[in-house]
Amino acid sequence: MRSRKRNPRGEGARLGEEILDAAVRLIDSGGAERVTLRGVAREAGISAPSIYDHFADREQILWAVKLRFLGQLEDHIRLAIDQHTDPVARLIAGCDAYVSFSDRWPGRYAYMFGYERTSDAGAPNGPPAPDGDPFETLVEGITDCVNAGASASLDPRADATAVWSALHGYAGLHSAIPGFPWPAREEMLERIVRGLARITG
């Protein structure tokens, strides 16, 4: 068990974040199967019963971690988008950031799109949902291109779904088959984004 200093009085809520930090470390080091209540407690340096003040069960921890990862992905995309003003450049930069996230944190990426709750139970004592949604950011990006006259899309949401599917497929295949003679990532993204987002410029 990790040694852990007790939080000062009035800062017990911090323990919820420390529990999630411990779960993230377990996922990074070996996948979600390592996330058990005992395993998280051991990693966080606390007793297992302490978890119940913040999360009802393992599933709530896993769901809260997924929300954290989605927030990290959204922040990663936003940081890349904000480097540009041209809507097409912003769209391509956001898609590049999506793929680079999967390259940098393959375990988190795989977990984020592989885990689904098995019940409708939420995580009321855990963190809220992220402020942004990576898919909605993609829809927004294509819509901005349409408004700028740079895309012929008649349905940005449907075209965003096509782009997202292609990016997800590319990210997964690139990770699973690194020896394949892949074109440069910049070229792949140009093909995916310009074609499926119906970029005209």
mmCIF file with all atom_site columns, C-alpha atoms in Angstrom:
data_model
loop_
_atom_site.group_PDB
_atom_site.id
_atom_site.type_symbol
_atom_site.label_atom_id
_atom_site.label_alt_id
_atom_site.label_comp_id
_atom_site.label_asym_id
_atom_site.label_entity_id
_atom_site.label_seq_id
_atom_site.pdbx_PDB_ins_code
_atom_site.Cartn_x
_atom_site.Cartn_y
_atom_site.Cartn_z
_atom_site.occupancy
_atom_site.B_iso_or_equiv
_atom_site.pdbx_formal_charge
_atom_site.auth_seq_id
_atom_site.auth_comp_id
_atom_site.auth_asym_id
_atom_site.auth_atom_id
_atom_site.pdbx_PDB_model_num
ATOM 1   C CA . MET A 1 1   ? 0.000   0.000  0.000   1.00 0.00 ? 1   MET A CA 1
ATOM 2   C CA . ARG A 1 2   ? 1.265   3.479  -0.843  1.00 0.00 ? 2   ARG A CA 1
ATOM 3   C CA . SER A 1 3   ? 1.925   5.692  2.149   1.00 0.00 ? 3   SER A CA 1
ATOM 4   C CA . ARG A 1 4   ? -0.481  8.614  2.221   1.00 0.00 ? 4   ARG A CA 1
ATOM 5   C CA . LYS A 1 5   ? -0.759  11.705 4.371   1.00 0.00 ? 5   LYS A CA 1
ATOM 6   C CA . ARG A 1 6   ? -4.230  12.373 5.767   1.00 0.00 ? 6   ARG A CA 1
ATOM 7   C CA . ASN A 1 7   ? -6.003  15.329 4.165   1.00 0.00 ? 7   ASN A CA 1
ATOM 8   C CA . PRO A 1 8   ? -6.419  18.363 6.426   1.00 0.00 ? 8   PRO A CA 1
ATOM 9   C CA . ARG A 1 9   ? -9.808  18.757 8.098   1.00 0.00 ? 9   ARG A CA 1
ATOM 10  C CA . GLY A 1 10  ? -12.365 20.099 5.640   1.00 0.00 ? 10  GLY A CA 1
ATOM 11  C CA . GLU A 1 11  ? -10.503 18.794 2.583   1.00 0.00 ? 11  GLU A CA 1
ATOM 12  C CA . GLY A 1 12  ? -11.911 15.283 2.529   1.00 0.00 ? 12  GLY A CA 1
ATOM 13  C CA . ALA A 1 13  ? -13.379 15.890 -0.941  1.00 0.00 ? 13  ALA A CA 1
ATOM 14  C CA . ARG A 1 14  ? -9.833  15.748 -2.276  1.00 0.00 ? 14  ARG A CA 1
ATOM 15  C CA . LEU A 1 15  ? -9.847  12.043 -1.561  1.00 0.00 ? 15  LEU A CA 1
ATOM 16  C CA . GLY A 1 16  ? -12.336 11.499 -4.380  1.00 0.00 ? 16  GLY A CA 1
ATOM 17  C CA . GLU A 1 17  ? -9.816  12.902 -6.859  1.00 0.00 ? 17  GLU A CA 1
ATOM 18  C CA . GLU A 1 18  ? -7.029  10.832 -5.307  1.00 0.00 ? 18  GLU A CA 1
ATOM 19  C CA . ILE A 1 19  ? -9.138  7.715  -5.782  1.00 0.00 ? 19  ILE A CA 1
ATOM 20  C CA . LEU A 1 20  ? -9.541  8.578  -9.464  1.00 0.00 ? 20  LEU A CA 1
ATOM 21  C CA . ASP A 1 21  ? -5.821  9.340  -9.752  1.00 0.00 ? 21  ASP A CA 1
ATOM 22  C CA . ALA A 1 22  ? -5.114  5.858  -8.392  1.00 0.00 ? 22  ALA A CA 1
ATOM 23  C CA . ALA A 1 23  ? -7.540  4.267  -10.866 1.00 0.00 ? 23  ALA A CA 1
ATOM 24  C CA . VAL A 1 24  ? -5.886  6.149  -13.733 1.00 0.00 ? 24  VAL A CA 1
ATOM 25  C CA . ARG A 1 25  ? -2.447  4.877  -12.704 1.00 0.00 ? 25  ARG A CA 1
ATOM 26  C CA . LEU A 1 26  ? -3.788  1.328  -12.687 1.00 0.00 ? 26  LEU A CA 1
ATOM 27  C CA . ILE A 1 27  ? -5.324  1.748  -16.144 1.00 0.00 ? 27  ILE A CA 1
ATOM 28  C CA . ASP A 1 28  ? -2.120  3.304  -17.512 1.00 0.00 ? 28  ASP A CA 1
ATOM 29  C CA . SER A 1 29  ? -0.051  0.438  -16.154 1.00 0.00 ? 29  SER A CA 1
ATOM 30  C CA . GLY A 1 30  ? -2.219  -2.496 -17.131 1.00 0.00 ? 30  GLY A CA 1
ATOM 31  C CA . GLY A 1 31  ? -5.767  -1.715 -18.177 1.00 0.00 ? 31  GLY A CA 1
ATOM 32  C CA . ALA A 1 32  ? -9.180  -1.456 -16.559 1.00 0.00 ? 32  ALA A CA 1
ATOM 33  C CA . GLU A 1 33  ? -9.094  -5.053 -15.325 1.00 0.00 ? 33  GLU A CA 1
ATOM 34  C CA . ARG A 1 34  ? -6.629  -3.864 -12.680 1.00 0.00 ? 34  ARG A CA 1
ATOM 35  C CA . VAL A 1 35  ? -9.213  -1.450 -11.289 1.00 0.00 ? 35  VAL A CA 1
ATOM 36  C CA . THR A 1 36  ? -10.760 -3.232 -8.321  1.00 0.00 ? 36  THR A CA 1
ATOM 37  C CA . LEU A 1 37  ? -11.860 -1.600 -5.085  1.00 0.00 ? 37  LEU A CA 1
ATOM 38  C CA . ARG A 1 38  ? -9.015  -3.270 -3.220  1.00 0.00 ? 38  ARG A CA 1
ATOM 39  C CA . GLY A 1 39  ? -6.537  -2.426 -5.939  1.00 0.00 ? 39  GLY A CA 1
ATOM 40  C CA . VAL A 1 40  ? -7.568  1.233  -6.032  1.00 0.00 ? 40  VAL A CA 1
ATOM 41  C CA . ALA A 1 41  ? -7.450  1.457  -2.234  1.00 0.00 ? 41  ALA A CA 1
ATOM 42  C CA . ARG A 1 42  ? -3.982  -0.075 -2.193  1.00 0.00 ? 42  ARG A CA 1
ATOM 43  C CA . GLU A 1 43  ? -2.759  2.266  -4.927  1.00 0.00 ? 43  GLU A CA 1
ATOM 44  C CA . ALA A 1 44  ? -4.234  5.323  -3.176  1.00 0.00 ? 44  ALA A CA 1
ATOM 45  C CA . GLY A 1 45  ? -2.874  4.284  0.208   1.00 0.00 ? 45  GLY A CA 1
ATOM 46  C CA . ILE A 1 46  ? -6.261  4.129  1.908   1.00 0.00 ? 46  ILE A CA 1
ATOM 47  C CA . SER A 1 47  ? -8.580  1.487  3.311   1.00 0.00 ? 47  SER A CA 1
ATOM 48  C CA . ALA A 1 48  ? -11.154 0.054  0.908   1.00 0.00 ? 48  ALA A CA 1
ATOM 49  C CA . PRO A 1 49  ? -14.161 1.222  2.989   1.00 0.00 ? 49  PRO A CA 1
ATOM 50  C CA . SER A 1 50  ? -12.991 4.844  2.551   1.00 0.00 ? 50  SER A CA 1
ATOM 51  C CA . ILE A 1 51  ? -13.941 4.603  -1.122  1.00 0.00 ? 51  ILE A CA 1
ATOM 52  C CA . TYR A 1 52  ? -17.647 4.299  -0.310  1.00 0.00 ? 52  TYR A CA 1
ATOM 53  C CA . ASP A 1 53  ? -17.795 7.894  0.902   1.00 0.00 ? 53  ASP A CA 1
ATOM 54  C CA . HIS A 1 54  ? -17.164 8.936  -2.705  1.00 0.00 ? 54  HIS A CA 1
ATOM 55  C CA . PHE A 1 55  ? -18.121 6.072  -5.025  1.00 0.00 ? 55  PHE A CA 1
ATOM 56  C CA . ALA A 1 56  ? -20.744 3.385  -4.525  1.00 0.00 ? 56  ALA A CA 1
ATOM 57  C CA . ASP A 1 57  ? -18.863 0.714  -6.448  1.00 0.00 ? 57  ASP A CA 1
ATOM 58  C CA . ARG A 1 58  ? -16.201 -0.076 -9.024  1.00 0.00 ? 58  ARG A CA 1
ATOM 59  C CA . GLU A 1 59  ? -18.500 0.894  -11.875 1.00 0.00 ? 59  GLU A CA 1
ATOM 60  C CA . GLN A 1 60  ? -18.891 4.444  -10.630 1.00 0.00 ? 60  GLN A CA 1
ATOM 61  C CA . ILE A 1 61  ? -15.114 4.790  -10.438 1.00 0.00 ? 61  ILE A CA 1
ATOM 62  C CA . LEU A 1 62  ? -14.716 3.498  -13.981 1.00 0.00 ? 62  LEU A CA 1
ATOM 63  C CA . TRP A 1 63  ? -17.398 5.822  -15.322 1.00 0.00 ? 63  TRP A CA 1
ATOM 64  C CA . ALA A 1 64  ? -15.867 8.834  -13.564 1.00 0.00 ? 64  ALA A CA 1
ATOM 65  C CA . VAL A 1 65  ? -12.467 7.953  -15.043 1.00 0.00 ? 65  VAL A CA 1
ATOM 66  C CA . LYS A 1 66  ? -13.996 7.784  -18.510 1.00 0.00 ? 66  LYS A CA 1
ATOM 67  C CA . LEU A 1 67  ? -15.447 11.270 -18.040 1.00 0.00 ? 67  LEU A CA 1
ATOM 68  C CA . ARG A 1 68  ? -12.034 12.511 -16.921 1.00 0.00 ? 68  ARG A CA 1
ATOM 69  C CA . PHE A 1 69  ? -10.395 11.074 -20.046 1.00 0.00 ? 69  PHE A CA 1
ATOM 70  C CA . LEU A 1 70  ? -13.045 12.659 -22.284 1.00 0.00 ? 70  LEU A CA 1
ATOM 71  C CA . GLY A 1 71  ? -12.304 15.985 -20.648 1.00 0.00 ? 71  GLY A CA 1
ATOM 72  C CA . GLN A 1 72  ? -8.586  15.522 -21.250 1.00 0.00 ? 72  GLN A CA 1
ATOM 73  C CA . LEU A 1 73  ? -9.219  14.704 -24.900 1.00 0.00 ? 73  LEU A CA 1
ATOM 74  C CA . GLU A 1 74  ? -11.407 17.783 -25.292 1.00 0.00 ? 74  GLU A CA 1
ATOM 75  C CA . ASP A 1 75  ? -8.737  19.992 -23.678 1.00 0.00 ? 75  ASP A CA 1
ATOM 76  C CA . HIS A 1 76  ? -6.089  18.482 -25.972 1.00 0.00 ? 76  HIS A CA 1
ATOM 77  C CA . ILE A 1 77  ? -8.224  19.221 -29.043 1.00 0.00 ? 77  ILE A CA 1
ATOM 78  C CA . ARG A 1 78  ? -9.120  22.745 -27.920 1.00 0.00 ? 78  ARG A CA 1
ATOM 79  C CA . LEU A 1 79  ? -5.471  23.595 -27.304 1.00 0.00 ? 79  LEU A CA 1
ATOM 80  C CA . ALA A 1 80  ? -4.639  22.600 -30.892 1.00 0.00 ? 80  ALA A CA 1
ATOM 81  C CA . ILE A 1 81  ? -7.644  24.388 -32.404 1.00 0.00 ? 81  ILE A CA 1
ATOM 82  C CA . ASP A 1 82  ? -6.887  27.621 -30.603 1.00 0.00 ? 82  ASP A CA 1
ATOM 83  C CA . GLN A 1 83  ? -3.576  27.928 -32.440 1.00 0.00 ? 83  GLN A CA 1
ATOM 84  C CA . HIS A 1 84  ? -5.460  28.784 -35.666 1.00 0.00 ? 84  HIS A CA 1
ATOM 85  C CA . THR A 1 85  ? -8.066  31.224 -36.925 1.00 0.00 ? 85  THR A CA 1
ATOM 86  C CA . ASP A 1 86  ? -8.879  29.734 -40.341 1.00 0.00 ? 86  ASP A CA 1
ATOM 87  C CA . PRO A 1 87  ? -11.803 27.294 -39.913 1.00 0.00 ? 87  PRO A CA 1
ATOM 88  C CA . VAL A 1 88  ? -10.327 24.586 -42.145 1.00 0.00 ? 88  VAL A CA 1
ATOM 89  C CA . ALA A 1 89  ? -6.969  24.787 -40.366 1.00 0.00 ? 89  ALA A CA 1
ATOM 90  C CA . ARG A 1 90  ? -8.794  24.617 -37.022 1.00 0.00 ? 90  ARG A CA 1
ATOM 91  C CA . LEU A 1 91  ? -10.753 21.555 -38.144 1.00 0.00 ? 91  LEU A CA 1
ATOM 92  C CA . ILE A 1 92  ? -7.654  19.717 -39.349 1.00 0.00 ? 92  ILE A CA 1
ATOM 93  C CA . ALA A 1 93  ? -5.706  20.688 -36.221 1.00 0.00 ? 93  ALA A CA 1
ATOM 94  C CA . GLY A 1 94  ? -8.481  19.325 -34.024 1.00 0.00 ? 94  GLY A CA 1
ATOM 95  C CA . CYS A 1 95  ? -8.527  16.040 -35.921 1.00 0.00 ? 95  CYS A CA 1
ATOM 96  C CA . ASP A 1 96  ? -4.738  15.808 -35.693 1.00 0.00 ? 96  ASP A CA 1
ATOM 97  C CA . ALA A 1 97  ? -4.986  16.341 -31.940 1.00 0.00 ? 97  ALA A CA 1
ATOM 98  C CA . TYR A 1 98  ? -7.549  13.544 -31.697 1.00 0.00 ? 98  TYR A CA 1
ATOM 99  C CA . VAL A 1 99  ? -5.182  11.103 -33.370 1.00 0.00 ? 99  VAL A CA 1
ATOM 100 C CA . SER A 1 100 ? -2.150  12.344 -31.431 1.00 0.00 ? 100 SER A CA 1
ATOM 101 C CA . PHE A 1 101 ? -4.034  11.744 -28.168 1.00 0.00 ? 101 PHE A CA 1
ATOM 102 C CA . SER A 1 102 ? -4.477  8.101  -29.142 1.00 0.00 ? 102 SER A CA 1
ATOM 103 C CA . ASP A 1 103 ? -0.753  7.877  -29.959 1.00 0.00 ? 103 ASP A CA 1
ATOM 104 C CA . ARG A 1 104 ? 0.326   9.513  -26.704 1.00 0.00 ? 104 ARG A CA 1
ATOM 105 C CA . TRP A 1 105 ? -2.090  7.722  -24.375 1.00 0.00 ? 105 TRP A CA 1
ATOM 106 C CA . PRO A 1 106 ? -3.118  4.510  -26.165 1.00 0.00 ? 106 PRO A CA 1
ATOM 107 C CA . GLY A 1 107 ? -4.377  2.861  -22.971 1.00 0.00 ? 107 GLY A CA 1
ATOM 108 C CA . ARG A 1 108 ? -6.592  5.795  -22.070 1.00 0.00 ? 108 ARG A CA 1
ATOM 109 C CA . TYR A 1 109 ? -7.876  6.086  -25.618 1.00 0.00 ? 109 TYR A CA 1
ATOM 110 C CA . ALA A 1 110 ? -8.724  2.384  -25.824 1.00 0.00 ? 110 ALA A CA 1
ATOM 111 C CA . TYR A 1 111 ? -10.416 2.472  -22.425 1.00 0.00 ? 111 TYR A CA 1
ATOM 112 C CA . MET A 1 112 ? -12.376 5.625  -23.193 1.00 0.00 ? 112 MET A CA 1
ATOM 113 C CA . PHE A 1 113 ? -14.097 4.066  -26.191 1.00 0.00 ? 113 PHE A CA 1
ATOM 114 C CA . GLY A 1 114 ? -14.211 0.526  -24.861 1.00 0.00 ? 114 GLY A CA 1
ATOM 115 C CA . TYR A 1 115 ? -15.893 0.992  -21.491 1.00 0.00 ? 115 TYR A CA 1
ATOM 116 C CA . GLU A 1 116 ? -19.666 1.310  -21.121 1.00 0.00 ? 116 GLU A CA 1
ATOM 117 C CA . ARG A 1 117 ? -21.675 1.345  -17.922 1.00 0.00 ? 117 ARG A CA 1
ATOM 118 C CA . THR A 1 118 ? -23.640 -1.824 -17.287 1.00 0.00 ? 118 THR A CA 1
ATOM 119 C CA . SER A 1 119 ? -26.402 0.055  -15.468 1.00 0.00 ? 119 SER A CA 1
ATOM 120 C CA . ASP A 1 120 ? -27.944 3.507  -15.343 1.00 0.00 ? 120 ASP A CA 1
ATOM 121 C CA . ALA A 1 121 ? -26.206 4.300  -12.078 1.00 0.00 ? 121 ALA A CA 1
ATOM 122 C CA . GLY A 1 122 ? -24.318 7.566  -12.268 1.00 0.00 ? 122 GLY A CA 1
ATOM 123 C CA . ALA A 1 123 ? -21.504 8.839  -10.117 1.00 0.00 ? 123 ALA A CA 1
ATOM 124 C CA . PRO A 1 124 ? -23.263 11.527 -8.067  1.00 0.00 ? 124 PRO A CA 1
ATOM 125 C CA . ASN A 1 125 ? -20.302 12.018 -5.727  1.00 0.00 ? 125 ASN A CA 1
ATOM 126 C CA . GLY A 1 126 ? -17.741 11.956 -8.505  1.00 0.00 ? 126 GLY A CA 1
ATOM 127 C CA . PRO A 1 127 ? -16.707 14.729 -10.885 1.00 0.00 ? 127 PRO A CA 1
ATOM 128 C CA . PRO A 1 128 ? -19.250 16.256 -13.281 1.00 0.00 ? 128 PRO A CA 1
ATOM 129 C CA . ALA A 1 129 ? -19.230 15.512 -16.988 1.00 0.00 ? 129 ALA A CA 1
ATOM 130 C CA . PRO A 1 130 ? -16.574 17.430 -18.925 1.00 0.00 ? 130 PRO A CA 1
ATOM 131 C CA . ASP A 1 131 ? -17.522 20.909 -20.117 1.00 0.00 ? 131 ASP A CA 1
ATOM 132 C CA . GLY A 1 132 ? -16.879 19.970 -23.737 1.00 0.00 ? 132 GLY A CA 1
ATOM 133 C CA . ASP A 1 133 ? -17.622 16.972 -25.922 1.00 0.00 ? 133 ASP A CA 1
ATOM 134 C CA . PRO A 1 134 ? -15.007 16.062 -28.558 1.00 0.00 ? 134 PRO A CA 1
ATOM 135 C CA . PHE A 1 135 ? -17.687 14.969 -31.024 1.00 0.00 ? 135 PHE A CA 1
ATOM 136 C CA . GLU A 1 136 ? -19.671 18.191 -30.614 1.00 0.00 ? 136 GLU A CA 1
ATOM 137 C CA . THR A 1 137 ? -16.425 20.105 -31.138 1.00 0.00 ? 137 THR A CA 1
ATOM 138 C CA . LEU A 1 138 ? -16.031 18.257 -34.447 1.00 0.00 ? 138 LEU A CA 1
ATOM 139 C CA . VAL A 1 139 ? -19.605 19.131 -35.473 1.00 0.00 ? 139 VAL A CA 1
ATOM 140 C CA . GLU A 1 140 ? -18.883 22.742 -34.544 1.00 0.00 ? 140 GLU A CA 1
ATOM 141 C CA . GLY A 1 141 ? -15.708 22.701 -36.631 1.00 0.00 ? 141 GLY A CA 1
ATOM 142 C CA . ILE A 1 142 ? -17.466 21.493 -39.774 1.00 0.00 ? 142 ILE A CA 1
ATOM 143 C CA . THR A 1 143 ? -20.312 23.964 -39.191 1.00 0.00 ? 143 THR A CA 1
ATOM 144 C CA . ASP A 1 144 ? -17.778 26.796 -38.984 1.00 0.00 ? 144 ASP A CA 1
ATOM 145 C CA . CYS A 1 145 ? -16.335 25.666 -42.331 1.00 0.00 ? 145 CYS A CA 1
ATOM 146 C CA . VAL A 1 146 ? -19.821 25.694 -43.856 1.00 0.00 ? 146 VAL A CA 1
ATOM 147 C CA . ASN A 1 147 ? -20.506 29.183 -42.519 1.00 0.00 ? 147 ASN A CA 1
ATOM 148 C CA . ALA A 1 148 ? -17.187 30.373 -43.964 1.00 0.00 ? 148 ALA A CA 1
ATOM 149 C CA . GLY A 1 149 ? -18.058 28.952 -47.386 1.00 0.00 ? 149 GLY A CA 1
ATOM 150 C CA . ALA A 1 150 ? -15.266 26.369 -47.107 1.00 0.00 ? 150 ALA A CA 1
ATOM 151 C CA . SER A 1 151 ? -17.437 23.228 -46.892 1.00 0.00 ? 151 SER A CA 1
ATOM 152 C CA . ALA A 1 152 ? -20.316 21.963 -49.007 1.00 0.00 ? 152 ALA A CA 1
ATOM 153 C CA . SER A 1 153 ? -21.721 19.906 -46.140 1.00 0.00 ? 153 SER A CA 1
ATOM 154 C CA . LEU A 1 154 ? -25.519 19.862 -45.941 1.00 0.00 ? 154 LEU A CA 1
ATOM 155 C CA . ASP A 1 155 ? -25.511 17.914 -42.679 1.00 0.00 ? 155 ASP A CA 1
ATOM 156 C CA . PRO A 1 156 ? -22.502 18.731 -40.465 1.00 0.00 ? 156 PRO A CA 1
ATOM 157 C CA . ARG A 1 157 ? -23.543 16.208 -37.828 1.00 0.00 ? 157 ARG A CA 1
ATOM 158 C CA . ALA A 1 158 ? -23.719 13.322 -40.298 1.00 0.00 ? 158 ALA A CA 1
ATOM 159 C CA . ASP A 1 159 ? -20.437 14.359 -41.898 1.00 0.00 ? 159 ASP A CA 1
ATOM 160 C CA . ALA A 1 160 ? -18.837 14.710 -38.450 1.00 0.00 ? 160 ALA A CA 1
ATOM 161 C CA . THR A 1 161 ? -19.916 11.144 -37.748 1.00 0.00 ? 161 THR A CA 1
ATOM 162 C CA . ALA A 1 162 ? -18.152 10.016 -40.924 1.00 0.00 ? 162 ALA A CA 1
ATOM 163 C CA . VAL A 1 163 ? -14.988 11.949 -40.038 1.00 0.00 ? 163 VAL A CA 1
ATOM 164 C CA . TRP A 1 164 ? -15.003 10.639 -36.470 1.00 0.00 ? 164 TRP A CA 1
ATOM 165 C CA . SER A 1 165 ? -15.478 7.050  -37.661 1.00 0.00 ? 165 SER A CA 1
ATOM 166 C CA . ALA A 1 166 ? -12.562 7.412  -40.074 1.00 0.00 ? 166 ALA A CA 1
ATOM 167 C CA . LEU A 1 167 ? -10.314 8.996  -37.437 1.00 0.00 ? 167 LEU A CA 1
ATOM 168 C CA . HIS A 1 168 ? -11.184 6.302  -34.932 1.00 0.00 ? 168 HIS A CA 1
ATOM 169 C CA . GLY A 1 169 ? -10.505 3.574  -37.478 1.00 0.00 ? 169 GLY A CA 1
ATOM 170 C CA . TYR A 1 170 ? -7.196  5.137  -38.480 1.00 0.00 ? 170 TYR A CA 1
ATOM 171 C CA . ALA A 1 171 ? -6.100  5.602  -34.861 1.00 0.00 ? 171 ALA A CA 1
ATOM 172 C CA . GLY A 1 172 ? -6.936  1.999  -34.010 1.00 0.00 ? 172 GLY A CA 1
ATOM 173 C CA . LEU A 1 173 ? -5.347  0.470  -37.082 1.00 0.00 ? 173 LEU A CA 1
ATOM 174 C CA . HIS A 1 174 ? -2.248  2.639  -36.851 1.00 0.00 ? 174 HIS A CA 1
ATOM 175 C CA . SER A 1 175 ? -1.734  1.425  -33.294 1.00 0.00 ? 175 SER A CA 1
ATOM 176 C CA . ALA A 1 176 ? -2.536  -2.219 -34.049 1.00 0.00 ? 176 ALA A CA 1
ATOM 177 C CA . ILE A 1 177 ? -0.523  -2.509 -37.295 1.00 0.00 ? 177 ILE A CA 1
ATOM 178 C CA . PRO A 1 178 ? 2.450   -0.144 -36.950 1.00 0.00 ? 178 PRO A CA 1
ATOM 179 C CA . GLY A 1 179 ? 4.406   -2.042 -39.601 1.00 0.00 ? 179 GLY A CA 1
ATOM 180 C CA . PHE A 1 180 ? 1.908   -1.210 -42.347 1.00 0.00 ? 180 PHE A CA 1
ATOM 181 C CA . PRO A 1 181 ? 3.280   1.300  -44.908 1.00 0.00 ? 181 PRO A CA 1
ATOM 182 C CA . TRP A 1 182 ? 1.085   4.133  -43.668 1.00 0.00 ? 182 TRP A CA 1
ATOM 183 C CA . PRO A 1 183 ? 1.205   7.459  -45.494 1.00 0.00 ? 183 PRO A CA 1
ATOM 184 C CA . ALA A 1 184 ? 2.366   10.402 -43.385 1.00 0.00 ? 184 ALA A CA 1
ATOM 185 C CA . ARG A 1 185 ? -0.243  11.370 -40.798 1.00 0.00 ? 185 ARG A CA 1
ATOM 186 C CA . GLU A 1 186 ? -0.626  14.828 -42.310 1.00 0.00 ? 186 GLU A CA 1
ATOM 187 C CA . GLU A 1 187 ? -1.520  13.259 -45.658 1.00 0.00 ? 187 GLU A CA 1
ATOM 188 C CA . MET A 1 188 ? -3.993  10.848 -44.085 1.00 0.00 ? 188 MET A CA 1
ATOM 189 C CA . LEU A 1 189 ? -5.716  13.625 -42.189 1.00 0.00 ? 189 LEU A CA 1
ATOM 190 C CA . GLU A 1 190 ? -5.954  15.793 -45.298 1.00 0.00 ? 190 GLU A CA 1
ATOM 191 C CA . ARG A 1 191 ? -7.628  12.919 -47.148 1.00 0.00 ? 191 ARG A CA 1
ATOM 192 C CA . ILE A 1 192 ? -10.015 12.104 -44.314 1.00 0.00 ? 192 ILE A CA 1
ATOM 193 C CA . VAL A 1 193 ? -10.998 15.627 -43.345 1.00 0.00 ? 193 VAL A CA 1
ATOM 194 C CA . ARG A 1 194 ? -11.150 17.293 -46.734 1.00 0.00 ? 194 ARG A CA 1
ATOM 195 C CA . GLY A 1 195 ? -13.043 14.393 -48.282 1.00 0.00 ? 195 GLY A CA 1
ATOM 196 C CA . LEU A 1 196 ? -15.534 13.504 -45.550 1.00 0.00 ? 196 LEU A CA 1
ATOM 197 C CA . ALA A 1 197 ? -16.105 17.052 -44.301 1.00 0.00 ? 197 ALA A CA 1
ATOM 198 C CA . ARG A 1 198 ? -16.698 18.126 -47.910 1.00 0.00 ? 198 ARG A CA 1
ATOM 199 C CA . ILE A 1 199 ? -14.071 20.869 -47.827 1.00 0.00 ? 199 ILE A CA 1
ATOM 200 C CA . THR A 1 200 ? -14.195 22.927 -50.991 1.00 0.00 ? 200 THR A CA 1
ATOM 201 C CA . GLY A 1 201 ? -11.314 25.321 -50.477 1.00 0.00 ? 201 GLY A CA 1
#
